[in-house]
Amino acid sequence: RRLGRNDEPWLIQVIARLRIVEAHFSLVSERSIKQIDLLQMSVKLAGTEIDALFLGHEEVGPGNFEEVIITCEAKRGRDDILEDQILRQAKAPFSMPQITQKRVIPIAVKCVAPSTIYVVEFEELTRTNYAAANSITTSCDSLFEIKPPVPGICS
């Protein structure tokens, strides 16, 4: 907390440590994601950068789980969430040879007030439909207020 900064890597660190993504998928999302693991921060690729990459385990049937990639874009208070940027990030994992999962769920996180984080989840892309996708649709969103306040989160 003492080293809090007003930048995107700090926002990602806070959401990972406080399990904001897990809380969103547990409490708000209609998906049945049972586990989420942070794979990597700041994934730099040709044409885009993914602020954080998560691996989710979604229950697709009773006792049947499937891995899904979750891409995350972080935005500071004054920056807008851009649809084309989210779409590029959601498509990018399909071109990574080490990613074999069939689905990607894009999300964005943004600090909107001191120690308040907005999470927006978008409809998934699949290996079969991602190439033709030219837009992305919001699925659901949530708002988290961190108490006690965390320095650097919109402060």
C-alpha positions as a printed Julia matrix, in Angstrom:
155×3 Matrix{Float64}:
   0.0     0.0     0.0
   2.79    2.43    0.83
   4.18    2.17   -2.69
   0.83    2.86   -4.39
   1.11    4.56   -7.77
  -1.41    6.0   -10.19
  -0.56    3.73  -13.13
  -1.93    0.65  -14.88
   0.59   -1.9   -13.5
  -0.36   -0.85   -9.94
  -4.06   -1.19  -10.78
  -3.44   -4.72  -12.11
  -1.41   -5.58   -9.01
  -4.23   -4.38   -6.75
  -6.99   -6.24   -8.62
  -4.88   -9.41   -8.59
  -3.98   -9.22   -4.89
  -7.52   -8.31   -3.81
  -9.07  -10.85   -6.2
 -11.35   -8.31   -7.85
 -11.61  -10.36  -11.06
 -12.55  -13.46   -9.06
 -15.15  -11.46   -7.1
 -16.68  -10.12  -10.32
 -17.02  -13.58  -11.86
 -18.34  -15.04   -8.59
 -20.86  -12.35   -7.71
 -21.94  -10.66  -10.94
 -21.17  -12.71  -14.04
 -23.62  -15.29  -15.32
 -20.66  -17.56  -16.11
 -19.85  -20.53  -13.92
 -16.14  -19.84  -13.49
 -14.87  -21.69  -10.44
 -11.16  -20.73  -10.42
  -9.07  -17.91  -11.89
  -5.28  -17.69  -11.96
  -3.15  -14.73  -13.04
  -0.84  -15.98  -15.8
   1.09  -12.88  -16.78
   1.08   -9.11  -16.61
   2.02   -6.78  -19.47
   1.91   -9.16  -22.43
   3.44   -7.26  -25.35
   2.46   -8.51  -28.79
   2.67   -7.16  -32.3
  -0.29   -4.8   -32.65
  -1.48   -4.85  -29.03
  -0.54   -5.13  -25.38
  -2.59   -7.08  -22.85
  -2.28   -5.62  -19.35
  -3.04   -8.97  -17.69
  -3.77  -12.49  -18.83
  -5.78  -14.85  -16.59
  -6.71  -18.52  -16.89
 -10.24  -19.39  -15.85
 -11.78  -22.79  -15.2
 -15.43  -22.72  -16.2
 -17.92  -25.43  -15.35
 -19.63  -26.25  -18.65
 -21.6   -29.2   -17.29
 -21.94  -31.02  -13.97
 -18.35  -31.79  -12.95
 -17.08  -30.89  -16.43
 -14.63  -27.98  -16.62
 -13.09  -26.13  -19.56
 -10.22  -23.67  -19.5
 -10.87  -20.16  -20.79
  -8.45  -17.27  -21.27
  -9.41  -13.92  -19.72
  -7.73  -10.84  -21.18
  -7.72   -7.7   -19.07
  -7.25   -4.07  -20.09
  -6.54   -1.61  -17.26
  -7.46    2.07  -17.51
  -6.66    4.99  -15.29
  -9.44    7.43  -14.38
  -8.99    9.8   -17.29
  -8.58    7.09  -19.96
 -11.51    5.66  -21.91
 -12.24    1.98  -22.47
 -11.92    1.58  -26.25
 -13.87   -1.13  -28.05
 -11.29   -1.64  -30.81
  -8.5    -2.05  -28.23
 -10.51   -4.64  -26.26
 -11.32   -6.51  -29.48
  -7.64   -6.61  -30.55
  -6.67   -7.94  -27.14
  -9.39  -10.6   -27.23
  -8.22  -11.81  -30.64
  -4.51  -11.81  -29.79
  -4.33  -15.02  -27.69
  -5.58  -17.08  -30.62
  -2.35  -16.26  -32.49
  -0.12  -17.24  -29.56
   1.16  -20.8   -30.11
   1.28  -21.6   -26.39
  -2.42  -20.74  -25.96
  -4.57  -23.75  -26.82
  -7.81  -22.76  -25.14
 -10.85  -22.4   -27.39
 -12.41  -19.31  -25.77
 -11.36  -15.83  -24.64
 -13.36  -13.59  -22.31
 -12.21   -9.96  -22.49
 -12.6    -7.68  -19.49
 -11.59   -4.13  -18.68
 -10.92   -2.58  -15.28
 -10.89    1.13  -14.64
 -10.49    3.24  -11.54
 -13.43    5.64  -11.52
 -13.08    7.33   -8.11
 -10.67    7.1    -5.21
 -10.3     3.38   -4.38
 -13.22    2.48   -6.65
 -12.79    0.05   -9.54
 -15.21   -0.52  -12.4
 -15.1    -3.96  -14.07
 -16.74   -4.61  -17.41
 -17.02   -8.1   -18.9
 -17.56   -8.59  -22.62
 -19.03  -11.48  -24.6
 -16.52  -14.23  -25.34
 -14.74  -14.88  -28.59
 -14.09  -18.42  -29.77
 -11.47  -19.95  -31.99
 -14.14  -20.45  -34.64
 -15.58  -16.91  -34.64
 -12.79  -14.52  -33.59
 -11.39  -13.8   -37.07
 -14.72  -12.48  -38.36
 -15.54  -10.47  -35.22
 -15.53   -6.71  -35.82
 -17.26   -5.58  -32.63
 -17.6    -6.66  -29.04
 -20.63   -6.59  -26.74
 -20.78   -5.86  -23.03
 -22.01   -8.82  -21.02
 -22.14   -7.34  -17.5
 -20.34   -4.91  -15.23
 -19.62   -4.29  -11.56
 -18.24   -1.67   -9.21
 -15.9    -2.35   -6.27
 -15.05    0.14   -3.55
 -11.9    -0.78   -1.66
 -11.9    -0.09    2.09
  -9.64    1.0     3.57
  -8.59    3.07    0.54
  -5.6     1.99   -1.54
  -3.2     4.81   -2.49
  -2.85    5.29   -6.24
  -6.28    3.96   -7.18
  -7.66    7.21   -8.67
  -6.04    9.29   -5.97
